[in-house]
Coordinates of C-alpha atoms in Angstrom, one line a residue:
Chain A
M1 CA 21.5 -7.4 16.3
S2 CA 19.9 -5.1 13.9
E3 CA 21.4 -1.8 13.0
G4 CA 19.4 1.4 12.6
P5 CA 19.4 5.1 13.3
I6 CA 19.3 5.9 17.0
R7 CA 17.8 9.1 18.1
Y8 CA 18.4 10.9 21.4
L9 CA 15.5 13.0 22.5
L10 CA 15.2 15.4 25.5
A11 CA 12.4 14.5 27.8
G12 CA 12.5 17.5 30.1
D13 CA 15.4 18.3 32.4
R14 CA 15.6 14.8 34.0
G15 CA 14.9 12.5 31.1
L16 CA 16.7 11.2 28.0
V17 CA 14.8 9.1 25.4
V18 CA 16.9 6.7 23.3
E19 CA 14.8 5.8 20.3
F20 CA 15.6 2.8 18.1
G21 CA 13.7 3.4 14.8
D22 CA 9.9 3.7 14.4
R23 CA 8.6 0.1 14.2
I24 CA 7.0 -2.3 16.6
D25 CA 8.9 -5.5 16.0
P26 CA 10.9 -8.0 18.1
L27 CA 14.2 -6.9 16.7
T28 CA 13.8 -3.2 17.5
H29 CA 12.6 -4.2 21.0
R30 CA 15.7 -6.4 21.6
R31 CA 17.8 -3.3 21.1
V32 CA 15.7 -1.4 23.7
L33 CA 16.0 -4.4 26.1
F34 CA 19.7 -4.6 25.6
L35 CA 20.3 -1.0 26.7
F36 CA 17.8 -1.5 29.5
Q37 CA 19.6 -4.5 30.8
Q38 CA 23.0 -2.7 30.7
I39 CA 21.6 0.1 32.8
T40 CA 20.0 -2.3 35.3
R41 CA 23.2 -4.4 35.6
N42 CA 25.6 -1.4 35.8
P43 CA 24.1 1.1 38.2
I44 CA 25.8 4.5 38.1
P45 CA 25.2 7.4 40.5
G46 CA 22.5 9.7 39.3
L47 CA 20.9 7.3 36.9
Q48 CA 17.6 6.7 38.6
E49 CA 15.2 4.7 36.5
A50 CA 14.7 3.4 33.0
I51 CA 11.4 2.6 31.3
P52 CA 11.5 0.3 28.3
T53 CA 8.7 0.7 25.7
Y54 CA 8.1 -0.7 22.1
R55 CA 11.0 1.1 20.4
S56 CA 12.5 3.4 22.9
L57 CA 13.9 3.7 26.4
L58 CA 13.3 6.6 28.7
I59 CA 16.2 7.1 31.1
L60 CA 15.6 9.3 34.1
Y61 CA 18.6 10.9 35.8
D62 CA 19.3 13.4 38.5
P63 CA 21.1 16.3 36.8
L64 CA 22.5 17.4 40.1
V65 CA 24.6 14.2 40.2
L66 CA 24.9 13.2 36.6
S67 CA 25.3 15.5 33.6
L68 CA 23.5 14.7 30.4
N69 CA 26.8 14.6 28.5
D70 CA 28.2 12.0 30.9
L71 CA 25.0 10.0 30.6
R72 CA 25.1 10.1 26.8
A73 CA 28.7 9.1 26.7
R74 CA 27.9 6.1 28.9
V75 CA 24.9 5.1 26.7
D76 CA 27.1 5.5 23.6
R77 CA 29.6 3.1 25.1
W78 CA 27.0 0.5 26.0
L79 CA 25.6 0.7 22.5
E80 CA 29.0 0.2 20.9
Q81 CA 29.1 -3.2 22.6
E82 CA 25.7 -4.0 21.3
D83 CA 26.8 -6.7 18.8
Q84 CA 29.1 -8.6 21.1
A85 CA 26.9 -8.7 24.1
E86 CA 24.5 -11.4 25.1
L87 CA 20.9 -10.4 25.7
Q88 CA 19.3 -12.2 28.6
P89 CA 16.6 -14.3 27.0
G90 CA 13.0 -13.6 27.9
R91 CA 11.3 -15.9 30.4
R92 CA 8.5 -18.2 29.1
V93 CA 5.4 -17.8 31.1
Q94 CA 2.3 -20.0 30.9
I95 CA -0.9 -18.3 31.7
P96 CA -4.0 -20.4 32.4
V97 CA -7.2 -18.9 30.9
C98 CA -10.8 -19.9 31.2
Y99 CA -12.3 -18.8 27.9
G100 CA -15.9 -17.7 27.2
G101 CA -19.0 -17.7 29.4
E102 CA -19.4 -15.0 32.0
L103 CA -15.6 -14.8 32.3
G104 CA -15.2 -14.1 28.6
P105 CA -18.4 -12.3 27.5
D106 CA -17.0 -11.1 24.1
L107 CA -15.7 -14.5 22.9
E108 CA -18.8 -15.0 20.7
F109 CA -18.4 -11.5 19.2
V110 CA -14.7 -12.0 18.4
A111 CA -15.6 -15.4 16.8
N112 CA -18.5 -13.9 14.7
F113 CA -16.5 -10.9 13.7
N114 CA -13.7 -13.0 12.3
G115 CA -15.9 -15.8 10.8
L116 CA -14.6 -18.4 13.3
S117 CA -16.2 -20.7 15.9
P118 CA -15.5 -19.9 19.5
E119 CA -13.4 -23.1 19.7
E120 CA -11.2 -21.8 16.8
V121 CA -10.7 -18.5 18.6
I122 CA -9.6 -20.3 21.7
Q123 CA -7.3 -22.6 19.7
L124 CA -5.7 -19.7 17.8
H125 CA -5.3 -17.5 20.8
S126 CA -3.7 -20.2 22.9
S127 CA -1.4 -21.6 20.3
A128 CA 0.4 -18.3 19.6
E129 CA 3.4 -17.1 21.5
Y130 CA 3.3 -13.4 22.6
L131 CA 6.1 -11.0 23.3
V132 CA 5.6 -8.6 26.2
Y133 CA 6.9 -5.4 24.8
M134 CA 6.1 -3.3 27.8
L135 CA 4.0 -2.9 30.9
G136 CA 1.7 0.1 31.4
F137 CA -1.8 1.5 31.5
T138 CA -2.2 0.0 35.0
P139 CA 0.5 -1.7 37.1
G140 CA 1.5 -5.0 35.6
F141 CA -0.7 -4.7 32.4
P142 CA 1.3 -6.3 29.6
M143 CA 1.3 -4.8 26.1
M144 CA 1.9 -7.8 23.9
G145 CA 2.6 -8.5 20.3
G146 CA 2.0 -11.6 18.3
L147 CA -1.8 -11.8 18.0
P148 CA -2.7 -13.9 14.9
E149 CA -4.3 -11.7 12.3
K150 CA -7.4 -13.8 12.2
L151 CA -8.2 -12.6 15.7
H152 CA -7.8 -8.8 15.2
T153 CA -11.0 -7.2 16.4
P154 CA -11.9 -3.6 17.0
R155 CA -12.3 -2.3 20.5
L156 CA -15.7 -1.7 22.1
P157 CA -17.4 1.5 20.9
D158 CA -18.1 2.3 24.6
P159 CA -15.5 1.1 27.1
R160 CA -16.8 -0.7 30.1
L161 CA -16.5 1.1 33.4
K162 CA -15.3 -2.0 35.2
V163 CA -13.3 -4.9 33.9
P164 CA -12.2 -7.4 36.5
G165 CA -8.5 -8.0 37.1
G166 CA -7.3 -11.0 35.2
S167 CA -9.5 -10.4 32.2
V168 CA -7.9 -11.4 28.9
G169 CA -8.8 -9.1 26.0
I170 CA -8.3 -8.2 22.4
G171 CA -8.0 -4.6 21.3
G172 CA -7.3 -4.2 17.6
Q173 CA -4.1 -6.0 16.8
Q174 CA -3.1 -6.5 20.4
T175 CA -4.0 -8.8 23.2
G176 CA -3.5 -8.1 26.9
I177 CA -4.5 -9.0 30.4
Y178 CA -6.2 -6.5 32.7
S179 CA -3.9 -6.4 35.8
V180 CA -6.3 -4.6 38.1
E181 CA -10.0 -3.9 38.0
G182 CA -10.7 -0.7 36.1
P183 CA -12.3 0.8 32.9
G184 CA -11.4 -0.9 29.6
G185 CA -12.5 -1.1 26.0
W186 CA -10.9 -4.3 24.8
R187 CA -13.0 -7.4 23.9
I188 CA -12.9 -9.8 26.8
I189 CA -12.5 -13.4 25.8
G190 CA -11.5 -15.0 29.1
R191 CA -10.0 -14.7 32.5
T192 CA -6.9 -16.0 34.2
P193 CA -6.9 -16.9 37.9
L194 CA -3.3 -15.6 38.2
R195 CA -2.8 -12.1 39.6
L196 CA -0.6 -10.0 37.4
F197 CA -0.1 -7.5 40.1
D198 CA -0.1 -8.1 43.8
P199 CA 2.0 -5.5 45.9
A200 CA 2.0 -7.9 48.8
R201 CA 3.9 -10.6 47.0
P202 CA 7.8 -10.6 47.2
D203 CA 7.7 -10.4 43.4
P204 CA 4.6 -8.1 42.8
F205 CA 4.6 -8.4 39.0
L206 CA 3.9 -11.6 37.1
L207 CA 5.4 -10.3 33.9
Q208 CA 8.3 -8.1 32.7
A209 CA 9.2 -6.6 29.4
G210 CA 10.8 -9.3 27.1
D211 CA 8.8 -12.2 28.6
L212 CA 7.2 -14.7 26.2
V213 CA 3.6 -15.6 27.1
Q214 CA 1.5 -18.5 26.2
F215 CA -2.1 -19.0 27.1
Q216 CA -3.3 -22.4 28.3
P217 CA -7.0 -23.0 28.1
V218 CA -8.6 -24.3 31.4
S219 CA -12.1 -25.4 32.2
R220 CA -14.3 -23.3 34.6
Q221 CA -13.7 -26.0 37.2
E222 CA -10.0 -25.8 36.9
Y223 CA -10.2 -22.0 36.9
E224 CA -12.2 -22.1 40.2
A225 CA -9.7 -24.6 41.7
L226 CA -6.8 -22.4 40.7
C227 CA -8.5 -19.4 42.2
E228 CA -8.9 -21.2 45.5
R229 CA -5.4 -22.7 45.5
V230 CA -3.3 -19.8 44.3
E231 CA -5.2 -16.6 45.0
P232 CA -8.3 -16.9 47.1
E233 CA -9.3 -13.2 46.6
A234 CA -9.4 -13.4 42.8
Q235 CA -12.7 -15.2 42.7
Q236 CA -14.4 -12.3 44.3
A237 CA -14.0 -10.2 41.1
P238 CA -17.3 -8.5 40.3
L239 CA -19.1 -9.0 37.0
L240 CA -18.6 -6.7 34.0
Q241 CA -20.4 -3.4 33.9
E242 CA -21.2 -1.6 30.8
G243 CA -20.7 2.2 30.4
A244 CA -18.8 4.9 28.6
L245 CA -15.8 6.6 30.0
A246 CA -12.4 6.9 28.5
K247 CA -11.7 9.7 26.1
E248 CA -8.2 8.6 25.5
P249 CA -7.3 5.5 23.6
Q250 CA -6.6 2.9 26.2
P251 CA -7.0 -0.8 26.6
Chain B
M1 CA 3.6 4.4 66.7
K2 CA 1.2 7.0 68.1
L3 CA -2.1 8.3 66.9
A4 CA -1.6 11.8 65.4
F5 CA -5.1 12.8 64.0
K6 CA -8.6 11.6 63.8
V7 CA -10.7 12.9 60.9
L8 CA -13.8 14.6 62.3
K9 CA -15.0 16.0 59.0
S10 CA -14.0 14.8 55.5
S11 CA -13.0 17.2 52.7
L12 CA -12.9 17.4 48.9
L13 CA -9.6 15.5 48.6
T14 CA -7.0 15.0 51.2
S15 CA -4.5 12.2 50.8
V16 CA -1.3 10.9 52.4
Q17 CA 1.7 11.7 50.1
D18 CA 5.5 11.4 50.3
L19 CA 7.9 12.2 47.5
G20 CA 6.7 9.3 45.3
R21 CA 6.9 5.7 44.4
F22 CA 10.1 5.4 42.3
G23 CA 11.6 2.4 40.5
Y24 CA 8.4 0.8 39.3
Q25 CA 7.5 2.8 36.2
Q26 CA 8.9 -0.1 34.1
F27 CA 6.0 -2.2 35.4
G28 CA 3.4 0.5 34.8
V29 CA 3.2 1.8 38.3
P30 CA 2.5 5.6 38.5
V31 CA 4.9 7.6 40.7
S32 CA 2.3 9.6 42.6
G33 CA 3.7 11.6 45.5
A34 CA 3.1 15.2 46.5
M35 CA 2.1 17.4 43.6
D36 CA 4.1 20.3 45.2
S37 CA 7.1 18.4 46.4
F38 CA 8.9 21.7 47.2
A39 CA 6.2 22.5 49.8
L40 CA 6.3 19.0 51.3
R41 CA 10.1 19.2 51.6
L42 CA 9.8 22.6 53.3
G43 CA 7.2 21.2 55.6
N44 CA 9.4 18.3 56.6
L45 CA 12.3 20.6 57.1
L46 CA 10.3 22.7 59.5
V47 CA 9.6 19.7 61.7
E48 CA 13.0 18.0 61.3
N49 CA 11.7 15.1 59.2
P50 CA 13.6 13.4 56.4
P51 CA 12.6 15.1 53.1
D52 CA 10.6 12.0 52.0
A53 CA 8.5 11.7 55.2
A54 CA 4.8 11.4 54.5
G55 CA 2.4 14.3 55.1
L56 CA -1.1 15.3 54.1
E57 CA -1.9 16.9 50.7
I58 CA -5.0 18.9 51.1
T59 CA -6.8 20.1 48.0
L60 CA -8.8 23.3 47.8
A61 CA -10.8 22.8 51.0
G62 CA -9.5 21.1 54.1
P63 CA -10.8 18.5 56.6
D64 CA -11.4 18.9 60.4
L65 CA -8.8 16.9 62.3
L66 CA -8.7 16.1 66.0
V67 CA -5.2 16.2 67.4
C68 CA -4.6 13.0 69.3
T69 CA -1.3 13.8 71.1
D70 CA 0.9 16.8 71.8
L71 CA 2.8 17.4 68.6
V72 CA 4.6 19.9 66.3
L73 CA 3.2 20.4 62.9
A74 CA 3.6 22.8 59.9
F75 CA 1.3 24.1 57.1
T76 CA 3.0 24.8 53.8
G77 CA 2.0 25.2 50.1
G78 CA -1.3 26.8 49.2
D79 CA -3.1 29.0 51.7
L80 CA -6.4 27.3 52.6
Q81 CA -6.7 29.4 55.8
P82 CA -5.6 26.8 58.3
Q83 CA -6.9 27.2 61.9
I84 CA -6.2 25.7 65.2
D85 CA -9.2 25.7 67.6
G86 CA -10.8 28.3 65.3
E87 CA -7.8 30.7 65.5
P88 CA -6.0 31.5 62.3
A89 CA -2.7 29.6 62.1
P90 CA 0.4 30.9 60.2
L91 CA 1.8 29.0 57.2
W92 CA 5.6 28.2 56.8
Q93 CA 6.5 27.8 60.4
S94 CA 6.6 25.1 63.1
L95 CA 3.6 25.1 65.5
R96 CA 3.1 23.4 68.8
V97 CA -0.4 21.9 69.1
S98 CA -1.8 20.2 72.2
V99 CA -3.8 17.1 72.4
N100 CA -7.6 17.5 71.8
S101 CA -7.1 20.6 69.6
V102 CA -8.9 20.8 66.3
V103 CA -7.2 21.6 63.0
S104 CA -9.6 23.1 60.4
F105 CA -9.4 25.1 57.3
G106 CA -11.3 28.1 55.9
H107 CA -11.5 29.4 52.4
R108 CA -8.9 29.0 49.6
V109 CA -6.9 32.2 49.6
R110 CA -4.0 31.3 47.4
G111 CA -2.8 28.2 45.6
A112 CA -4.7 24.9 45.4
R113 CA -2.8 22.4 47.6
A114 CA -1.8 22.7 51.2
Y115 CA 0.5 20.4 53.0
L116 CA 0.4 19.4 56.6
T117 CA 3.5 17.8 58.1
V118 CA 4.0 16.6 61.6
A119 CA 7.2 16.0 63.5
G120 CA 7.9 12.2 63.3
G121 CA 6.0 12.0 59.9
L122 CA 2.7 10.3 59.2
R123 CA 2.8 6.5 59.0
V124 CA 0.9 4.3 56.7
P125 CA 2.0 0.9 55.5
P126 CA 4.6 1.4 52.7
V127 CA 3.6 -0.1 49.4
L128 CA 6.4 -0.7 46.9
G129 CA 8.7 1.5 49.1
S130 CA 6.4 4.5 49.3
M131 CA 3.6 5.8 51.5
S132 CA 2.1 7.9 48.7
T133 CA -1.5 7.4 47.7
D134 CA -2.0 6.4 44.0
L135 CA -5.7 7.3 43.7
R136 CA -6.1 5.8 40.3
T137 CA -4.8 2.2 40.7
P138 CA -5.6 2.5 43.8
L139 CA -2.5 1.8 45.8
G140 CA -0.7 2.9 49.0
G141 CA -1.5 5.8 51.3
Y142 CA -4.5 5.4 53.6
E143 CA -6.2 2.3 52.1
G144 CA -5.5 3.7 48.6
R145 CA -8.1 6.4 49.0
P146 CA -8.7 10.0 50.1
L147 CA -9.3 10.5 53.9
R148 CA -12.8 10.5 55.2
K149 CA -14.6 11.0 58.5
G150 CA -13.5 8.5 61.1
D151 CA -10.0 7.7 59.7
A152 CA -7.2 7.6 62.3
L153 CA -3.7 8.6 61.2
E154 CA -0.6 7.3 63.0
M155 CA 2.8 9.0 63.2
G156 CA 6.4 8.1 63.9
S157 CA 8.7 9.4 66.6
P158 CA 10.0 12.9 66.2
A159 CA 13.7 13.2 65.4
V160 CA 14.4 15.7 68.2
A161 CA 12.6 17.0 71.3
L162 CA 9.5 19.0 70.3
S163 CA 10.8 22.0 72.3
E164 CA 13.8 22.2 69.8
L165 CA 11.4 22.6 66.9
L166 CA 9.7 25.7 68.1
G167 CA 10.2 29.0 66.3
R168 CA 11.3 27.5 63.0
K169 CA 10.3 29.5 60.0
V170 CA 10.8 29.5 56.3
R171 CA 12.7 32.6 55.1
V172 CA 10.6 34.8 52.9
E173 CA 13.2 34.6 50.2
A174 CA 12.5 30.9 49.8
L175 CA 8.9 31.7 48.9
W176 CA 10.0 33.7 45.9
E177 CA 10.1 30.3 44.2
Y178 CA 6.3 30.8 43.9
A179 CA 6.7 34.1 42.1
R180 CA 5.1 34.3 38.6
P181 CA 2.7 31.5 39.4
H182 CA 1.1 31.5 35.9
E183 CA 4.3 31.1 34.0
L184 CA 5.5 27.5 33.5
R185 CA 8.9 27.1 31.9
V186 CA 9.4 24.1 29.5
V187 CA 12.1 22.3 27.7
L188 CA 10.8 21.4 24.2
G189 CA 10.5 17.7 23.2
P190 CA 10.6 14.8 23.2
Q191 CA 8.2 15.0 20.2
D192 CA 8.2 18.7 19.3
D193 CA 9.0 17.6 15.8
C194 CA 5.5 16.2 15.5
F195 CA 4.2 19.8 15.4
P196 CA 4.4 22.5 12.6
P197 CA 6.0 25.8 13.5
E198 CA 2.6 27.6 13.8
S199 CA 1.6 25.1 16.5
L200 CA 4.8 25.5 18.4
Q201 CA 4.5 29.3 18.2
K202 CA 0.9 29.2 19.5
F203 CA 1.9 26.9 22.3
L204 CA 4.7 29.2 23.4
T205 CA 3.0 32.5 23.1
E206 CA -0.7 32.1 23.9
S207 CA -2.4 31.4 27.2
F208 CA -4.2 28.3 28.3
T209 CA -6.9 27.8 31.0
I210 CA -7.0 24.9 33.4
A211 CA -10.2 23.0 32.5
P212 CA -12.6 21.5 35.0
Q213 CA -11.7 17.8 34.3
S214 CA -8.3 18.3 35.9
N215 CA -6.8 16.2 38.7
R216 CA -3.6 14.7 40.1
Q217 CA -3.2 12.7 36.9
G218 CA -3.2 15.7 34.7
Y219 CA -4.6 19.1 33.8
R220 CA -6.7 19.5 30.7
L221 CA -6.0 22.8 29.0
E222 CA -8.4 25.0 27.1
G223 CA -6.9 27.5 24.6
P224 CA -5.7 27.7 21.0
E225 CA -5.8 24.3 19.2
I226 CA -2.3 22.9 19.0
L227 CA -2.5 20.7 16.0
S228 CA 0.2 18.1 15.2
H229 CA 1.3 17.1 11.7
P230 CA -1.5 15.1 10.1
G231 CA -0.8 11.4 10.7
A232 CA 1.7 12.1 13.5
E233 CA 0.7 8.8 15.1
L234 CA 3.0 7.9 17.8
I235 CA 4.0 4.5 19.1
S236 CA 3.3 4.5 22.9
D237 CA 6.3 5.5 25.0
A238 CA 7.1 6.5 28.5
I239 CA 5.8 9.8 30.0
P240 CA 8.0 12.0 32.2
L241 CA 6.6 14.1 35.0
G242 CA 5.4 17.5 33.7
A243 CA 5.0 16.3 30.1
V244 CA 2.5 18.2 27.9
Q245 CA 0.9 15.7 25.6
V246 CA -1.4 16.8 22.8
P247 CA -4.1 14.5 21.5
S248 CA -5.1 14.9 17.8
G249 CA -8.0 17.2 18.8
G250 CA -5.3 19.8 19.7
K251 CA -6.2 20.3 23.4
P252 CA -3.0 19.8 25.5
I253 CA -2.9 17.9 28.8
L254 CA -0.2 18.6 31.4
L255 CA 0.6 15.2 33.0
L256 CA 1.4 15.3 36.7
A257 CA 1.9 13.0 39.8
D258 CA -0.6 10.3 39.1
R259 CA 0.0 10.2 35.4
Q260 CA 0.0 6.8 33.6
S261 CA 3.6 5.6 32.9
V262 CA 3.1 5.3 29.1
G263 CA 1.0 6.9 26.4
G264 CA 0.7 7.3 22.7
Y265 CA 0.2 11.1 22.2
P266 CA 3.0 13.3 21.1
K267 CA 4.6 15.3 23.9
I268 CA 5.4 18.8 22.7
A269 CA 7.3 19.9 25.8
V270 CA 8.0 19.1 29.5
V271 CA 7.7 21.5 32.3
I272 CA 11.0 22.0 34.1
S273 CA 11.5 20.4 37.5
S274 CA 11.9 23.7 39.3
D275 CA 8.4 24.9 38.1
L276 CA 6.4 21.8 38.9
H277 CA 5.5 23.2 42.4
K278 CA 3.9 26.2 40.7
A279 CA 1.9 23.9 38.5
A280 CA 0.7 22.0 41.6
Q281 CA -0.8 25.2 43.0
L282 CA -3.0 25.9 40.0
A283 CA -6.8 25.3 40.0
T284 CA -9.6 25.1 37.5
G285 CA -10.0 28.5 35.7
D286 CA -6.4 29.6 36.2
E287 CA -4.6 30.9 33.1
I288 CA -1.1 29.8 32.3
R289 CA 1.6 30.4 29.7
F290 CA 4.5 28.1 28.7
L291 CA 7.9 29.7 28.2
P292 CA 10.8 27.8 26.6
V293 CA 14.1 27.6 28.3
S294 CA 17.3 25.7 27.3
L295 CA 18.3 22.5 29.1
E296 CA 21.2 24.3 30.7
E297 CA 18.9 27.0 32.0
A298 CA 16.6 24.4 33.4
H299 CA 19.5 22.7 35.2
R300 CA 20.7 26.0 36.6
L301 CA 17.2 26.8 37.9
L302 CA 17.1 23.4 39.6
R303 CA 20.4 23.9 41.3
Q304 CA 19.3 27.3 42.4
Q305 CA 16.1 25.8 43.9
E306 CA 18.1 23.1 45.7
E307 CA 20.3 25.9 47.1
T308 CA 17.2 27.7 48.3
L309 CA 16.0 24.5 50.1
A310 CA 19.3 24.1 51.7
H311 CA 19.1 27.5 53.3
A312 CA 15.3 27.8 53.6
L313 CA 15.0 28.3 57.3
T314 CA 15.6 31.4 59.3
S315 CA 18.6 31.5 61.7

């Protein structure tokens, strides 16, 4: 795996950030995932939770049980084995998407903005493979890399107040899927019938960091059939509403 | 399970909270939980519940609750003038309350968030291992929302006979943990290097006021502009509880229980664990200051607070 300067940063009195460089790229992310997987596989008392992000891992610990020095020593040892160890490969996940129409109201805009036809947008978007760098913003929302440059499109000037769960969007250089209904400023090009987050399922999250995602275009009819078969509730999603809200940059 | 309370009159914001929803931040799930976990733990101690039993977090003004069975409860945290059948009820002690009594609240006297715990603990269906309400997603608690008129709250079985719980009080020394309410101690980082020395100095010496757009997710702070280095763009990373993030406009935001799990603004400092309960008791308009401490000092203060909790009750 790649070598690079590793920084340890204090995140309060219960957190340690291990930072692997300052780039968003699959190689840096593999280093984050390597350490994350070591922590998950080798639980030690006082190490409570770890949160992988693009180029860093936040490790949360209980200082009453585990000292920062002991935690750092453990992390150092894990990182020494970095070259020899096998990183568990990411799962490949196919996500059906019905593009355009009322489920993807911004497809035309994305096409026009990039000088493409809507069919070309669909073709490009569904032929790429995307790496899930991390989940965040809302439960199960994947932050993904790998969007073809021809599809880069600025966010909405005024975010919508309500974007239905399952909406597939483009925000700048990123693409993502809204996991629950909520405000959002990304351009919505389609919707998946799959639920990215369902706390009632044995496995509540469809995706995890490190997964490789591919979108599979489906017709409206197939979309409706999938909604009925897999998740009856999903088809009740309300239509998009326009409005301004978020002051912070968010999907 | 038994019915504990029925909500007769709703309030500004009352929600079911335990100590939080841990283990799911990697999937983007907020931790939530009691803003003042120190007060919730003391409340649970008073009624012999496990520390992570669920109680009510009552913000600024309280609801009217009909008591549905004979029970023992406790009020802790902020003083919102709790009353039982119109008579003032003391904070920080176990109270026997009979069926058909009415719990109500008066004006806000001190703090911002009161906690009501009941022997046996409140019961809502756990979601991802916690009964806490995540108001933003929404998730957990009582249908993922604040309580309103007509809601009925269930409770579990008390750990011991109610008669054994009478006369329990929190020692006054334990409440010294709330001294100096407007001083929040911080450990600098993780991105203090995104700020020039003038900004760090301003952050650590001047006061800030809690702005109106503040909630369980975070407090917006008015005060001197804390500017980061130009172009100090940050790649989104994880946000610990108590982090002070500073958007490029220079207005800091203190991130609390319902914070998002990741974000892209540089975090200048993080409030120490043993001062978060003080942050929870602040309201709009309150003035605060941030004081730097070393990590060793933060850990010492945390051990001291745990020691206080271990000996918090009289006799």
